[in-house]
Coordinates of C-alpha atoms and ligand atoms in Angstrom, one line a residue:
X1 CA -17.4 313.1 209.1
X2 CA -17.2 311.6 206.0
X3 CA -16.7 308.6 205.8
X4 CA -14.0 307.4 202.4
X5 CA -14.2 304.0 200.9
X6 CA -11.4 302.8 199.2
X7 CA -12.2 301.9 195.3
X8 CA -9.5 299.5 195.8
X9 CA -11.3 297.1 193.1
X10 CA -12.1 299.8 190.4
X11 CA -8.1 300.6 189.8
X12 CA -7.9 296.6 189.8
X13 CA -8.1 295.4 186.5
X14 CA -9.4 292.2 185.5
X15 CA -7.5 290.6 183.4
X16 CA -4.0 291.7 183.9
X17 CA -0.9 290.3 181.5
X18 CA 2.4 290.7 182.8
X19 CA 5.5 290.0 181.0
X20 CA 4.6 287.5 179.0
X21 CA 6.8 285.1 176.4
X22 CA 5.7 282.2 174.4
X23 CA 7.6 279.8 172.0
X24 CA 6.5 276.9 170.3
X25 CA 8.9 274.4 169.6
X26 CA 10.9 274.7 171.9
X27 CA 13.8 271.9 172.5
X28 CA 13.0 269.6 170.3
X29 CA 15.3 270.4 168.2
X30 CA 16.3 274.4 167.9
X31 CA 15.2 277.5 169.8
X32 CA 11.7 277.1 168.4
X33 CA 10.0 279.7 167.6
X34 CA 9.4 283.0 169.3
X35 CA 5.5 284.1 168.8
X36 CA 5.2 286.1 172.1
X37 CA 7.3 288.0 173.9
X38 CA 7.2 290.7 176.8
X39 CA 3.7 291.2 176.0
X40 CA 1.9 293.7 178.8
X41 CA -2.3 294.0 178.6
X42 CA -4.6 294.8 181.0
X43 CA -8.5 294.6 180.3
X44 CA -10.4 297.0 182.3
X45 CA -14.0 296.3 183.7
X46 CA -16.4 297.4 181.6
X47 CA -14.7 298.1 178.6
X48 CA -14.3 296.1 175.5
X49 CA -10.8 296.1 173.9
X50 CA -9.4 294.9 171.1
X51 CA -5.9 293.4 170.3
X52 CA -5.6 294.2 166.6
X53 CA -3.0 292.1 164.7
X54 CA -1.9 290.4 161.2
X55 CA -2.0 286.7 161.2
X56 CA 0.6 284.7 162.4
X57 CA 0.9 287.6 164.9
X58 CA 0.1 285.5 168.2
X59 CA -2.5 286.9 169.1
X60 CA -4.8 283.5 168.9
X61 CA -1.8 281.9 171.4
X62 CA -2.1 285.7 174.2
X63 CA -5.9 284.6 173.6
X64 CA -5.3 281.1 174.5
X65 CA -3.1 282.2 177.3
X66 CA -5.9 284.0 178.7
X67 CA -8.2 281.3 178.7
X68 CA -6.0 279.1 180.7
X69 CA -6.5 276.8 177.3
X70 CA -2.6 276.8 177.5
X71 CA 0.1 277.3 179.5
X72 CA 3.1 280.3 178.3
X73 CA 6.5 279.6 178.4
X74 CA 7.0 282.6 181.1
X75 CA 5.3 285.6 182.1
X76 CA 2.2 285.9 184.4
X77 CA -1.8 285.9 183.5
X78 CA -3.6 287.1 186.3
X79 CA -7.9 287.2 186.0
X80 CA -9.4 289.7 189.5
X81 CA -12.6 288.6 189.4
X82 CA -13.8 288.5 193.3
X83 CA -17.8 288.4 192.6
X84 CA -17.9 284.9 190.7
X85 CA -20.0 282.7 192.9
X86 CA -21.0 279.1 191.6
X87 CA -22.0 279.0 187.6
X88 CA -20.5 281.2 186.8
X89 CA -17.0 281.8 185.0
X90 CA -14.3 284.2 184.8
X91 CA -13.6 283.6 180.9
X92 CA -15.0 282.2 177.9
X93 CA -13.6 281.7 174.8
X94 CA -15.6 282.4 171.3
X95 CA -14.2 280.8 168.4
X96 CA -13.9 282.0 165.0
X97 CA -15.9 279.1 164.2
X98 CA -17.0 276.9 166.6
X99 CA -17.7 272.7 167.5
X100 CA -20.8 272.7 167.8
X101 CA -22.0 269.2 168.2
X102 CA -24.6 268.0 165.3
X103 CA -26.6 265.5 167.6
X104 CA -27.2 268.0 170.8
X105 CA -29.5 271.0 169.9
X106 CA -29.0 274.0 169.9
X107 CA -30.6 274.5 173.6
X108 CA -28.2 270.9 173.8
X109 CA -25.3 272.7 172.7
X110 CA -25.6 276.1 174.5
X111 CA -26.7 274.5 178.3
X112 CA -23.1 272.2 177.4
X113 CA -21.8 275.5 179.1
X114 CA -23.3 274.7 182.3
X115 CA -22.8 271.6 182.9
X116 CA -19.7 271.6 185.1
X117 CA -21.2 273.9 187.4
X118 CA -23.5 271.8 189.8
X119 CA -26.5 273.8 189.3
X120 CA -29.8 272.1 189.7
X121 CA -31.2 271.5 186.0
X122 CA -34.1 273.5 186.1
X123 CA -32.0 276.6 187.2
X124 CA -29.6 275.0 183.9
X125 CA -32.9 275.4 182.2
X126 CA -33.8 278.6 182.4
X127 CA -30.7 280.4 182.2
X128 CA -29.5 278.5 179.6
X129 CA -33.4 279.7 177.2
X130 CA -32.6 283.4 178.3
X131 CA -28.9 282.7 176.6
X132 CA -30.4 281.9 173.2
X133 CA -33.1 284.4 174.3
X134 CA -30.6 286.9 174.5
X135 CA -28.9 286.4 171.5
X136 CA -31.5 285.9 169.1
X137 CA -31.7 282.7 168.8
X138 CA -35.9 282.0 170.0
X139 CA -37.7 279.6 167.9
X140 CA -34.7 277.7 167.3
X141 CA -34.1 276.2 170.4
X142 CA -34.8 272.3 169.0
X143 CA -33.3 273.3 165.9
X144 CA -30.5 271.5 165.1
X145 CA -26.9 272.5 164.5
X146 CA -27.0 271.5 160.4
X147 CA -30.2 272.6 160.2
X148 CA -28.7 276.4 161.0
X149 CA -26.3 278.6 158.9
X150 CA -23.3 279.7 159.5
X151 CA -24.5 283.4 162.1
X152 CA -27.1 281.4 163.6
X153 CA -24.7 279.1 163.8
X154 CA -22.4 281.9 165.6
X155 CA -24.9 282.9 167.9
X156 CA -24.8 279.2 169.3
X157 CA -21.5 280.0 170.5
X158 CA -21.4 283.4 172.0
X159 CA -24.3 282.3 173.2
X160 CA -22.5 279.7 174.6
X161 CA -20.0 280.9 175.7
X162 CA -22.8 283.8 178.0
X163 CA -24.7 281.4 179.4
X164 CA -21.8 280.8 181.9
X165 CA -21.8 284.8 183.0
X166 CA -19.0 284.7 182.5
X167 CA -16.3 288.3 184.4
X168 CA -14.4 288.7 180.9
X169 CA -16.4 287.2 177.6
X170 CA -12.9 286.2 175.4
X171 CA -13.2 286.8 171.4
X172 CA -11.1 285.1 168.7
X173 CA -12.4 286.6 165.7
X174 CA -16.1 285.4 166.2
X175 CA -17.0 287.6 163.3
X176 CA -13.9 286.3 160.7
X177 CA -15.4 282.8 159.1
X178 CA -18.9 284.9 158.2
X179 CA -20.0 286.6 155.6
X180 CA -20.0 290.4 154.8
X181 CA -23.6 291.1 156.3
X182 CA -24.1 288.5 158.1
X183 CA -20.8 289.2 160.2
X184 CA -21.7 293.0 160.3
X185 CA -25.1 292.3 161.8
X186 CA -24.2 289.5 164.5
X187 CA -21.4 292.9 165.1
X188 CA -24.1 295.5 165.5
X189 CA -26.4 292.9 167.7
X190 CA -23.6 292.1 170.3
X191 CA -22.4 296.2 170.2
X192 CA -26.5 297.0 171.2
X193 CA -26.4 294.9 174.0
X194 CA -23.6 295.5 175.2
X195 CA -24.2 299.7 174.8
X196 CA -27.8 298.5 176.3
X197 CA -26.0 296.6 179.5
X198 CA -27.7 293.9 178.9
X199 CA -24.9 291.0 178.7
X200 CA -24.2 289.1 181.9
X201 CA -20.6 290.3 181.1
X202 CA -17.7 293.0 182.3
X203 CA -15.9 293.1 179.7
X204 CA -14.9 291.8 176.0
X205 CA -11.6 291.4 175.4
X206 CA -11.7 290.8 171.1
X207 CA -8.6 289.5 168.4
X208 CA -8.6 290.7 165.0
X209 CA -7.1 291.2 162.4
X210 CA -9.6 293.5 160.7
X211 CA -8.8 297.6 161.2
X212 CA -12.4 298.9 160.7
X213 CA -14.1 296.4 163.2
X214 CA -12.0 297.0 166.2
X215 CA -13.0 301.1 165.3
X216 CA -16.4 299.9 164.7
X217 CA -16.6 298.0 168.1
X218 CA -13.9 298.9 170.9
X219 CA -13.2 301.4 173.5
X220 CA -9.5 300.6 172.8
X221 CA -7.3 298.6 170.3
X222 CA -4.1 297.2 171.2
X223 CA -2.1 297.1 167.8
X224 CA 0.0 293.6 168.0
X225 CA 2.9 293.5 165.5
X226 CA 4.3 290.3 164.5
X227 CA 7.9 288.7 164.7
X228 CA 7.7 287.9 167.7
X229 CA 4.0 289.4 169.1
X230 CA 4.0 292.9 171.1
X231 CA 1.7 295.2 171.4
X232 CA 3.3 298.3 169.7
X233 CA 1.2 300.7 170.0
X234 CA -2.4 301.5 172.2
X235 CA -5.5 303.8 170.8
X236 CA -8.4 304.8 172.6
X237 CA -11.4 305.6 170.3
X238 CA -13.7 307.5 171.9
X239 CA -16.2 308.2 169.3
X240 CA -19.7 308.0 170.3
X241 CA -22.3 304.9 169.8
X242 CA -23.5 304.0 167.4
X243 CA -20.2 304.8 165.1
X244 CA -20.4 305.3 161.3
X245 CA -17.7 303.7 159.4
X246 CA -18.0 306.7 156.8
X247 CA -17.5 309.8 160.3
X248 CA -14.5 311.7 159.3
X249 CA -13.1 310.9 162.7
X250 CA -13.4 307.2 162.4
X251 CA -12.3 306.9 159.1
X252 CA -9.7 308.9 160.4
X253 CA -9.2 306.3 162.8
X254 CA -8.9 304.1 160.0
X255 CA -6.0 305.2 158.0
X256 CA -4.4 306.1 162.0
X257 CA -4.2 302.6 162.6
X258 CA -3.3 301.7 158.8
X259 CA -0.3 303.4 159.6
X260 CA 0.8 302.0 162.8
X261 CA -0.1 298.6 161.4
X262 CA 2.5 298.8 159.2
X263 CA 5.2 299.6 161.2
X264 CA 6.7 296.2 162.0
X265 CA 9.5 295.7 163.6
X266 CA 13.1 293.1 161.7
X267 CA 12.0 289.7 161.6
X268 CA 14.0 288.2 165.0
X269 CA 16.7 285.5 164.0
X270 CA 14.8 282.8 165.6
X271 CA 12.5 283.3 162.9
X272 CA 15.1 283.7 160.1
X273 CA 15.4 279.7 160.6
X274 CA 18.6 279.9 162.4
X275 CA 18.0 276.5 163.1
X276 CA 18.1 275.1 159.5
X277 CA 21.6 277.3 158.2
X278 CA 19.3 278.9 155.5
X279 CA 18.6 282.8 156.6
X280 CA 15.6 284.0 155.4
X281 CA 13.4 280.4 154.9
X282 CA 11.5 280.4 158.1
X283 CA 9.9 283.8 156.7
X284 CA 6.4 282.8 156.0
X285 CA 5.0 283.7 152.6
X286 CA 1.4 284.2 151.5
X287 CA -0.4 282.6 149.2
X288 CA -0.8 285.4 146.3
X289 CA -1.8 284.7 142.9
X290 CA 1.2 286.1 140.5
X291 CA -1.6 288.1 138.7
X292 CA -2.9 290.0 142.3
X293 CA 0.8 290.7 142.8
X294 CA 1.3 292.4 139.0
X295 CA -1.5 294.2 139.4
X296 CA -0.8 296.3 142.5
X297 CA 2.2 296.9 141.0
X298 CA 0.0 298.1 137.8
X299 CA -2.0 299.9 140.1
X300 CA 0.9 301.9 141.9
X301 CA 1.3 303.7 138.0
X302 CA -2.4 304.4 137.6
X303 CA -3.2 307.9 138.1
X304 CA -3.5 309.5 140.4
X305 CA -0.7 307.0 142.2
X306 CA 2.3 308.7 140.2
X307 CA 5.0 305.4 141.5
X308 CA 3.5 305.0 145.1
X309 CA 0.4 305.3 146.8
X310 CA -1.4 305.3 150.5
X311 CA -2.1 302.4 151.9
X312 CA -5.6 303.7 153.8
X313 CA -6.6 304.8 150.3
X314 CA -5.7 301.8 148.1
X315 CA -7.8 299.7 150.8
X316 CA -10.4 302.2 150.7
X317 CA -10.6 302.0 147.2
X318 CA -10.3 298.3 146.1
X319 CA -12.5 298.0 149.6
X320 CA -9.3 295.3 150.9
X321 CA -9.1 294.8 154.9
X322 CA -5.1 295.3 156.1
X323 CA -5.2 291.8 157.1
X324 CA -5.6 291.3 152.5
X325 CA -3.8 294.5 151.5
X326 CA -0.6 294.3 153.5
X327 CA 0.7 290.5 152.2
X328 CA 0.5 292.2 148.9
X329 CA 2.8 294.7 149.9
X330 CA 4.6 293.3 151.9
X331 CA 5.5 290.3 148.9
X332 CA 5.9 293.5 146.5
X333 CA 9.0 294.5 149.3
X334 CA 10.0 291.2 149.7
X335 CA 11.0 291.1 145.8
X336 CA 12.3 294.8 145.9
X337 CA 9.9 295.2 143.4
X338 CA 8.1 298.0 146.2
X339 CA 9.2 299.4 149.2
X340 CA 6.8 300.3 152.6
X341 CA 7.9 303.7 153.9
X342 CA 4.9 304.2 157.4
X343 CA 1.3 303.7 155.0
X344 CA 3.4 304.8 151.1
X345 CA 3.7 301.5 148.9
X346 CA 6.4 302.7 146.9
X347 CA 7.5 301.4 143.5
X348 CA 11.3 300.7 143.0
X349 CA 12.9 301.0 139.3
X350 CA 13.2 297.0 138.9
X351 CA 9.1 297.5 139.7
X352 CA 8.9 299.5 137.2
X353 CA 11.4 297.5 134.6
X354 CA 8.2 294.9 136.0
X355 CA 5.6 297.2 135.3
X356 CA 7.4 298.5 132.1
X357 CA 7.9 294.6 130.3
X358 CA 6.2 292.6 128.3
X359 CA 4.7 289.5 129.7
X360 CA 8.2 287.0 129.2
X361 CA 10.6 290.3 129.9
X362 CA 7.4 290.1 132.9
X363 CA 8.3 286.4 133.8
X364 CA 13.0 286.9 133.9
X365 CA 12.3 289.8 136.4
X366 CA 10.2 287.6 138.2
X367 CA 12.4 284.9 137.9
X368 CA 15.5 286.7 139.0
X369 CA 13.9 288.9 141.6
X370 CA 12.5 285.6 143.1
X371 CA 16.1 284.0 142.9
X372 CA 17.9 287.0 144.4
X373 CA 15.3 287.7 147.9
X374 CA 12.9 285.1 148.4
X375 CA 15.4 281.8 150.0
X376 CA 12.7 279.1 149.6
X377 CA 12.4 279.6 145.9
X378 CA 16.9 279.4 145.6
X379 CA 17.1 276.7 148.1
X380 CA 14.8 274.5 146.3
X381 CA 16.3 275.8 142.7
X382 CA 19.5 274.6 144.9
X383 CA 18.6 271.1 145.8
X384 CA 17.2 270.4 142.5
X385 CA 20.5 271.6 140.5
X386 CA 22.3 269.1 142.9
X387 CA 20.1 266.5 142.4
X388 CA 21.3 263.6 139.7
X389 CA 17.3 263.7 139.1
X390 CA 16.6 267.4 139.6
X391 CA 13.8 266.5 141.2
X392 CA 12.7 266.6 145.2
X393 CA 9.9 265.4 147.7
X394 CA 7.5 269.1 148.3
X395 CA 7.3 267.1 151.9
X396 CA 11.8 267.5 152.7
X397 CA 10.8 271.4 152.9
X398 CA 8.0 271.5 154.5
X399 CA 9.4 269.1 157.1
X400 CA 12.2 272.5 156.8
X401 CA 10.0 274.3 157.4
X402 CA 8.4 273.6 160.5
X403 CA 11.3 273.6 162.0
X404 CA 10.1 277.4 162.4
X405 CA 6.5 277.7 161.7
X406 CA 3.2 276.0 162.4
X407 CA 2.3 273.2 160.4
X408 CA -0.5 275.1 158.6
X409 CA 1.7 278.3 157.5
X410 CA 4.8 275.4 156.7
X411 CA 1.7 274.5 154.1
X412 CA 0.7 278.2 152.6
X413 CA 4.8 278.8 152.0
X414 CA 5.1 276.4 149.5
X415 CA 1.3 277.0 148.0
X416 CA 3.2 280.1 147.9
X417 CA 6.3 279.4 146.4
X418 CA 5.0 276.8 143.9
X419 CA 2.4 278.9 142.4
X420 CA 5.7 282.2 142.0
X421 CA 7.9 279.4 140.7
X422 CA 5.4 277.7 138.0
X423 CA 5.1 281.7 137.0
X424 CA 8.3 282.2 136.5
X425 CA 9.2 278.6 135.3
X426 CA 12.6 277.8 138.0
X427 CA 11.3 274.6 138.9
X428 CA 7.7 272.4 138.0
X429 CA 5.5 270.7 141.4
X430 CA 3.7 267.7 140.5
X431 CA 0.6 267.7 142.3
X432 CA 0.0 263.6 142.2
X433 CA 3.0 262.8 143.5
X434 CA 3.5 266.0 145.8
X435 CA 7.3 266.5 144.3
X436 CA 9.2 268.9 143.1
X437 CA 11.4 268.9 139.9
X438 CA 12.8 270.9 137.2
X439 CA 10.8 269.7 134.2
X440 CA 9.0 271.6 131.7
X441 CA 5.9 272.7 133.7
X442 CA 3.3 270.7 131.3
Ligands
LIG1 P1 -2.3 284.8 165.0 O1 -3.7 284.1 166.4 O2 -2.1 286.1 165.8 O3 -3.0 284.4 163.7 P2 -0.8 282.1 166.2 O4 -1.1 282.6 167.6 O5 -2.3 281.4 165.9 O6 -1.2 283.8 165.4 O7 0.2 282.1 165.5 C1 1.0 282.9 165.7 C2 2.4 282.2 165.4 O8 2.6 280.4 166.1 C3 2.6 281.8 163.6 O9 3.2 281.8 162.7 C4 1.6 280.4 163.8 O10 2.4 279.5 163.1 C5 3.1 279.5 165.2 N1 1.7 279.0 165.8 C6 1.0 278.8 165.8 N2 0.1 277.2 167.1 C7 1.1 277.2 166.6 C8 1.7 275.5 167.2 N3 0.4 274.8 167.8 N4 2.9 274.8 166.9 C9 4.0 275.7 166.2 N5 3.4 277.2 165.9 C10 2.8 277.1 166.2
LIG2 MG1 -5.8 283.5 165.1

């Protein structure tokens, strides 16, 4: 007779997220900003899963919910970690950049992770040194953060997370603050440790806006939409490791993900600034130079492009990441200079007129489109028109924006509108006293 052992432990995911919804600022003065809506995610044993989405799509909010750092408005997060014992954690988080304590050495900074675990000092020290060793920081034990490069500091962040031997390692864009070469070294080191089975963890859930990074590192990629954040696609990456960026199968996956990332649902009414009564005011604008917008328009008529181009090709030629290229494409779409259909970015007749025009005519066309299609521009202009002094403090618009976006996004949105408004000469902005006016921009 054979005894059949049940294998439920295998089948139960390590992390289960059900029906997660999160609203920022609800109940204060309006409906709030729906950042996550009906998010369902599971993380199985021994896998690296990537959450791929644009800036502002709610990835950090989701990761923080899983880490227990914030309580989501609705839904459930379950961490199934039966074997966890004292000295181990269910989850540990690595952030984009680490707040290391400047007065503590590398060793003490890493050991901090273990402080609340009630371990004997010699056990703590042993585990700390092991984590430092694993992550390639040996020799730096007694260094202070200010003596370390960005890459080395991020290694300290990783060691601090690994020292608690978490079942799940959560990483929030851990390489995006690093220079290109350093980021690649850290990615490779981490993947090597993972494939060699040397990391004291079971699975990794990482957030990224970088498509190539997701394909390079992950077993599975969940594509996250924006406004509100939701999982819109799941893509298996079954390429053998080590992976090579130039492999045709690697490129094909990158292209595929490009298409999936550009398929975004329409903004919700909460996003549209329901409370302010000015439709579309809740749309965050990307800080982009008007020269950048103009050169993308020109690019679309530069052979071999004939008024349209494939976004993945454009990104490859321009060596841009999705997160850099898509805001340009979206801004052109917002202003009706181009249309995005799937992965194709195509100039509109207005976009072609702009391209063919001289400098002054371009400004006029840009001004018309700015006022017609960017509600914030129209709003600022009409406030200035109606004000007897033809001026208004920028703080007023910032506050209106903050009803439907975070202060950081509001700040960027103001910065974008200042740049575009100046170029179009529809209003001026005075930095010294943070004020808009209709004066001639001096
Ligand atoms: P991501 O990590 O994908 O860039 P976030 O989760 O940081 O996205 O933010 C998602 C949205 O939530 C953004 O529009 C942001 O402005 C907003 N947001 C984030 N944190 C807060 C907060 N504390 N209060 C209000 N809005 C916030
Ligand atoms: Mg984030």
